[in-house]
mmCIF file of C-alpha atoms in Angstrom:
data_model
loop_
_atom_site.group_PDB
_atom_site.id
_atom_site.type_symbol
_atom_site.label_atom_id
_atom_site.label_comp_id
_atom_site.label_asym_id
_atom_site.label_seq_id
_atom_site.Cartn_x
_atom_site.Cartn_y
_atom_site.Cartn_z
ATOM 1 C CA MET A 739 25.562 62.215 64.017
ATOM 2 C CA THR A 740 26.537 64.048 60.762
ATOM 3 C CA LYS A 741 29.790 62.468 61.018
ATOM 4 C CA HIS A 742 28.381 58.919 60.925
ATOM 5 C CA ILE A 743 26.022 59.721 58.052
ATOM 6 C CA ARG A 744 28.856 60.918 56.128
ATOM 7 C CA GLN A 745 31.098 57.986 57.002
ATOM 8 C CA PHE A 746 28.312 55.898 55.193
ATOM 9 C CA SER A 747 29.829 55.068 52.026
ATOM 10 C CA ILE A 748 28.152 54.863 48.843
ATOM 11 C CA PRO A 749 29.024 51.136 48.007
ATOM 12 C CA PHE A 750 27.704 50.303 51.637
ATOM 13 C CA LEU A 751 24.483 51.902 51.039
ATOM 14 C CA ALA A 752 24.322 50.020 47.474
ATOM 15 C CA ILE A 753 24.785 46.624 49.037
ATOM 16 C CA PHE A 754 22.477 47.578 52.059
ATOM 17 C CA ILE A 755 19.548 48.669 49.806
ATOM 18 C CA VAL A 756 19.766 45.967 47.359
ATOM 19 C CA GLY A 757 19.893 42.807 49.654
ATOM 20 C CA CYS A 758 20.380 39.159 48.707
ATOM 21 C CA ALA A 759 17.981 37.408 46.483
ATOM 22 C CA THR A 760 15.924 34.288 47.677
ATOM 23 C CA LEU A 761 17.683 31.012 46.219
ATOM 24 C CA GLN A 762 16.014 28.817 43.614
ATOM 25 C CA GLU A 763 14.729 25.635 45.496
ATOM 26 C CA GLY A 764 17.249 22.730 45.583
ATOM 27 C CA GLN A 765 20.199 25.239 45.612
ATOM 28 C CA ASP A 766 22.942 24.903 48.146
ATOM 29 C CA PRO A 767 23.075 28.149 50.173
ATOM 30 C CA VAL A 768 26.582 27.454 51.191
ATOM 31 C CA VAL A 769 27.724 27.409 47.489
ATOM 32 C CA VAL A 770 25.913 30.239 46.520
ATOM 33 C CA ARG A 771 26.461 32.639 49.459
ATOM 34 C CA SER A 772 30.027 31.483 48.714
ATOM 35 C CA GLU A 773 30.083 32.536 45.142
ATOM 36 C CA GLN A 774 28.471 35.907 45.869
ATOM 37 C CA THR A 775 30.907 36.656 48.899
ATOM 38 C CA THR A 776 33.927 36.019 46.577
ATOM 39 C CA GLU A 777 32.727 37.955 43.605
ATOM 40 C CA LEU A 778 31.438 41.088 45.980
ATOM 41 C CA ALA A 779 35.052 40.697 47.658
ATOM 42 C CA MET A 780 36.638 40.768 44.085
ATOM 43 C CA ASN A 781 34.566 43.665 42.855
ATOM 44 C CA THR A 782 35.474 45.751 46.334
ATOM 45 C CA PHE A 783 39.082 45.118 45.733
ATOM 46 C CA LYS A 784 39.198 46.424 42.047
ATOM 47 C CA LEU A 785 37.205 49.322 43.440
ATOM 48 C CA ILE A 786 39.235 50.579 46.000
ATOM 49 C CA ASN A 787 42.397 49.779 44.046
ATOM 50 C CA LYS A 788 41.213 52.234 41.161
ATOM 51 C CA THR A 789 39.680 54.784 43.501
ATOM 52 C CA GLU A 790 42.703 55.177 45.704
ATOM 53 C CA TYR A 791 44.908 55.318 42.570
ATOM 54 C CA ASP A 792 42.740 57.669 40.844
ATOM 55 C CA SER A 793 42.189 60.085 44.138
ATOM 56 C CA TYR A 794 45.838 59.550 45.764
ATOM 57 C CA ALA A 795 46.981 63.030 44.589
ATOM 58 C CA ALA A 796 43.937 65.006 45.586
ATOM 59 C CA PHE A 797 43.786 63.062 49.073
ATOM 60 C CA LYS A 798 47.390 63.575 49.707
ATOM 61 C CA ALA A 799 46.923 67.294 49.207
ATOM 62 C CA VAL A 800 44.311 67.269 51.898
ATOM 63 C CA ASP A 801 45.569 64.937 54.362
ATOM 64 C CA ALA A 802 48.865 63.565 53.619
ATOM 65 C CA GLU A 803 48.818 61.046 56.599
ATOM 66 C CA SER A 804 45.511 59.615 56.067
ATOM 67 C CA ALA A 805 46.309 59.003 52.264
ATOM 68 C CA GLY A 806 49.472 57.211 53.050
ATOM 69 C CA ALA A 807 47.730 55.071 55.815
ATOM 70 C CA VAL A 808 44.970 54.148 53.119
ATOM 71 C CA ARG A 809 48.031 53.455 50.528
ATOM 72 C CA THR A 810 49.367 51.154 52.775
ATOM 73 C CA PHE A 811 46.120 49.230 53.384
ATOM 74 C CA VAL A 812 45.490 49.171 49.628
ATOM 75 C CA ASN A 813 48.944 47.829 48.746
ATOM 76 C CA LYS A 814 48.252 45.091 51.379
ATOM 77 C CA VAL A 815 44.909 44.514 49.218
ATOM 78 C CA ARG A 816 47.225 44.417 45.942
ATOM 79 C CA ASN A 817 49.675 41.994 47.013
ATOM 80 C CA ASN A 818 47.031 39.502 48.853
ATOM 81 C CA GLN A 819 43.996 39.738 46.733
ATOM 82 C CA HIS A 820 44.699 37.158 44.404
ATOM 83 C CA ALA A 821 45.939 34.535 46.829
ATOM 84 C CA TRP A 822 42.594 35.578 49.192
ATOM 85 C CA LEU A 823 40.365 35.069 46.066
ATOM 86 C CA GLU A 824 41.960 32.184 44.832
ATOM 87 C CA SER A 825 41.882 30.392 48.048
ATOM 88 C CA ALA A 826 38.201 31.006 48.485
ATOM 89 C CA ARG A 827 37.595 29.705 44.686
ATOM 90 C CA ASN A 828 39.487 26.409 45.581
ATOM 91 C CA LEU A 829 37.482 25.860 48.885
ATOM 92 C CA THR A 830 34.351 26.416 47.093
ATOM 93 C CA LYS A 831 35.476 23.988 44.258
ATOM 94 C CA ALA A 832 36.365 21.217 47.152
ATOM 95 C CA TYR A 833 33.112 21.694 48.951
ATOM 96 C CA LYS A 834 31.187 21.236 45.666
ATOM 97 C CA ASN A 835 33.003 18.185 44.886
ATOM 98 C CA ASN A 836 32.492 17.015 48.675
ATOM 99 C CA ARG A 837 29.823 18.582 50.698
ATOM 100 C CA THR A 838 31.120 17.830 54.318
ATOM 101 C CA LEU A 839 30.699 19.655 57.566
ATOM 102 C CA ASP A 840 34.365 19.989 57.665
ATOM 103 C CA ASN A 841 34.911 21.153 53.999
ATOM 104 C CA GLU A 842 32.211 24.017 54.772
ATOM 105 C CA ARG A 843 34.170 25.077 57.981
ATOM 106 C CA THR A 844 37.339 25.628 56.060
ATOM 107 C CA LEU A 845 35.520 27.377 53.470
ATOM 108 C CA ASN A 846 33.506 29.459 55.990
ATOM 109 C CA THR A 847 37.156 30.418 57.331
ATOM 110 C CA ALA A 848 38.484 31.769 53.961
ATOM 111 C CA LEU A 849 35.382 33.617 53.416
ATOM 112 C CA ALA A 850 35.464 35.315 56.985
ATOM 113 C CA VAL A 851 38.853 36.577 55.623
ATOM 114 C CA LEU A 852 37.465 37.844 52.651
ATOM 115 C CA SER A 853 34.730 39.399 54.584
ATOM 116 C CA ALA A 854 37.095 41.244 56.835
ATOM 117 C CA ALA A 855 39.206 42.447 54.023
ATOM 118 C CA VAL A 856 36.249 44.160 52.601
ATOM 119 C CA ALA A 857 34.634 45.624 55.728
ATOM 120 C CA GLU A 858 38.125 47.209 56.032
ATOM 121 C CA ALA A 859 38.357 48.400 52.425
ATOM 122 C CA LEU A 860 34.626 49.597 52.683
ATOM 123 C CA LYS A 861 35.677 51.750 55.781
ATOM 124 C CA TYR A 862 38.722 53.206 53.832
ATOM 125 C CA LEU A 863 36.565 53.834 50.745
ATOM 126 C CA ALA A 864 34.503 56.006 53.037
ATOM 127 C CA GLN A 865 37.524 57.881 54.360
ATOM 128 C CA ILE A 866 38.724 58.781 50.910
ATOM 129 C CA GLN A 867 35.237 59.523 49.872
ATOM 130 C CA GLU A 868 34.765 62.094 53.199
ATOM 131 C CA LYS A 869 38.159 63.365 52.472
ATOM 132 C CA THR A 870 38.009 64.256 48.521
ATOM 133 C CA ALA A 871 34.340 65.482 49.049
ATOM 134 C CA TRP A 872 35.633 67.970 51.363
ATOM 135 C CA MET A 873 38.227 69.119 49.168
ATOM 136 C CA SER A 874 35.672 69.563 46.226
ATOM 137 C CA ARG A 875 33.531 71.475 48.515
ATOM 138 C CA ASP A 876 36.340 73.649 49.633
ATOM 139 C CA LEU A 877 37.485 74.079 46.186
ATOM 140 C CA GLN A 878 33.840 74.892 44.990
ATOM 141 C CA LEU A 879 33.860 77.798 47.782
ATOM 142 C CA VAL A 880 37.168 78.899 46.161
ATOM 143 C CA PHE A 881 35.616 78.956 42.956
ATOM 144 C CA ALA A 882 32.475 80.796 44.352
ATOM 145 C CA GLY A 883 34.538 83.669 45.743
ATOM 146 C CA GLN A 884 36.288 83.939 42.451
ATOM 147 C CA TYR A 885 33.380 84.353 40.852
ATOM 148 C CA GLN A 886 32.223 86.822 43.189
ATOM 149 C CA LEU A 887 35.406 89.015 43.061
ATOM 150 C CA GLU A 888 35.374 88.889 38.997
ATOM 151 C CA LYS A 889 31.629 90.165 39.263
ATOM 152 C CA ARG A 890 32.711 93.556 41.332
ATOM 153 C CA MET B 936 37.786 79.757 35.814
ATOM 154 C CA ASN B 937 36.380 77.604 32.881
ATOM 155 C CA THR B 938 39.077 75.505 32.919
ATOM 156 C CA ALA B 939 39.197 75.209 36.741
ATOM 157 C CA LEU B 940 35.841 73.911 36.490
ATOM 158 C CA ILE B 941 36.461 71.593 33.720
ATOM 159 C CA LEU B 942 39.456 70.047 35.521
ATOM 160 C CA LEU B 943 37.210 69.966 38.654
ATOM 161 C CA ILE B 944 34.519 67.844 36.961
ATOM 162 C CA SER B 945 36.603 65.894 34.833
ATOM 163 C CA SER B 946 38.410 64.673 37.995
ATOM 164 C CA LEU B 947 34.921 63.357 39.544
ATOM 165 C CA ILE B 948 34.008 61.486 36.662
ATOM 166 C CA PRO B 949 36.585 58.592 37.063
ATOM 167 C CA VAL B 950 35.284 58.241 40.760
ATOM 168 C CA VAL B 951 31.598 58.513 40.066
ATOM 169 C CA ASN B 952 32.215 55.996 37.366
ATOM 170 C CA ASN B 953 34.177 53.614 39.402
ATOM 171 C CA LEU B 954 31.024 53.737 41.775
ATOM 172 C CA LEU B 955 28.387 53.299 39.443
ATOM 173 C CA GLY B 956 30.201 50.225 37.860
ATOM 174 C CA PHE B 957 30.605 48.701 41.363
ATOM 175 C CA ILE B 958 27.199 49.358 41.984
ATOM 176 C CA PHE B 959 25.528 47.742 39.033
ATOM 177 C CA LYS B 960 27.747 44.689 39.214
ATOM 178 C CA ALA B 961 26.978 44.259 43.110
ATOM 179 C CA LYS B 962 23.495 44.515 42.256
ATOM 180 C CA ALA B 963 23.658 41.651 39.966
ATOM 181 C CA THR B 964 26.047 39.572 42.481
ATOM 182 C CA LEU B 965 23.593 39.855 44.928
ATOM 183 C CA ALA B 966 20.608 38.608 42.608
ATOM 184 C CA GLN B 967 22.267 35.440 42.424
ATOM 185 C CA SER B 968 19.616 32.755 43.189
ATOM 186 C CA ALA B 969 21.414 29.669 41.896
ATOM 187 C CA GLU B 970 25.020 28.169 41.769
ATOM 188 C CA LYS B 971 27.250 29.233 39.223
ATOM 189 C CA THR B 972 27.207 27.618 35.715
ATOM 190 C CA PRO B 973 30.845 26.190 34.873
ATOM 191 C CA GLU B 974 30.949 29.241 32.176
ATOM 192 C CA GLU B 975 30.054 31.562 34.643
ATOM 193 C CA GLU B 976 32.793 29.953 37.356
ATOM 194 C CA ALA B 977 35.532 29.964 34.503
ATOM 195 C CA ALA B 978 34.518 33.789 33.975
ATOM 196 C CA LEU B 979 35.225 34.648 37.646
ATOM 197 C CA ASP B 980 38.160 32.629 37.704
ATOM 198 C CA ALA B 981 39.671 34.656 34.717
ATOM 199 C CA GLU B 982 38.765 37.842 36.258
ATOM 200 C CA ILE B 983 40.364 37.066 39.333
ATOM 201 C CA ALA B 984 43.584 35.727 37.569
ATOM 202 C CA LYS B 985 43.840 39.227 36.341
ATOM 203 C CA LEU B 986 44.579 40.617 39.938
ATOM 204 C CA LYS B 987 47.575 39.005 40.245
ATOM 205 C CA LEU B 988 49.808 41.607 39.970
ATOM 206 C CA ASN B 989 51.850 43.466 43.192
ATOM 207 C CA PRO B 990 51.307 47.298 43.622
ATOM 208 C CA GLU B 991 54.398 48.161 41.151
ATOM 209 C CA GLU B 992 53.234 46.117 38.455
ATOM 210 C CA TRP B 993 49.676 47.152 39.319
ATOM 211 C CA GLU B 994 50.448 50.861 38.381
ATOM 212 C CA LYS B 995 52.067 50.008 35.355
ATOM 213 C CA GLU B 996 49.467 47.513 33.895
ATOM 214 C CA GLN B 997 46.116 49.157 35.280
ATOM 215 C CA PRO B 998 44.320 46.108 34.345
ATOM 216 C CA LEU B 999 41.084 47.169 36.039
#
């Protein structure tokens, strides 16, 4: 149970707590949700790009194998994020110009790719958070131990 | 001892900063209740364009 709670990442909790706003009258939910998904995916990719880069050395020191797996995933994101997001944007624009069921289906396929990548990114973010938090707690114990020794 | 604590705290600042930035942006995104204006769309497209870097280029440029 505790392990499951620890694996709940802060970004996921934030999204869960905030929830989606009610749409204004006359607005197309397909367009609004598509724009939200694209923007949220872009910010999630930025977050994992930066967090992985900032914490790589610490993460590698704690668990080199997991750090390598996360780096492989993040490099996949770095290589594909622009294509995924651009595809979603182009299909959103196409749908806005011609609101057919076919265009909506194609757009939903692109959004599903983005959502899957975001879900995986959140899973890896939780892993980074768990491992680096473990390290800082461990370091705190080391510092606390040193402090006790100094006092004696 | 003090130096080690300062190093530990300073190493946590970017991580917390990234997370807070993400939470505020996510909050603004989810508060969207209407289709984006042409200006907002252009801003989103410009942000996406910045992500067109491979991993090696990303490490050098650090655009985020």
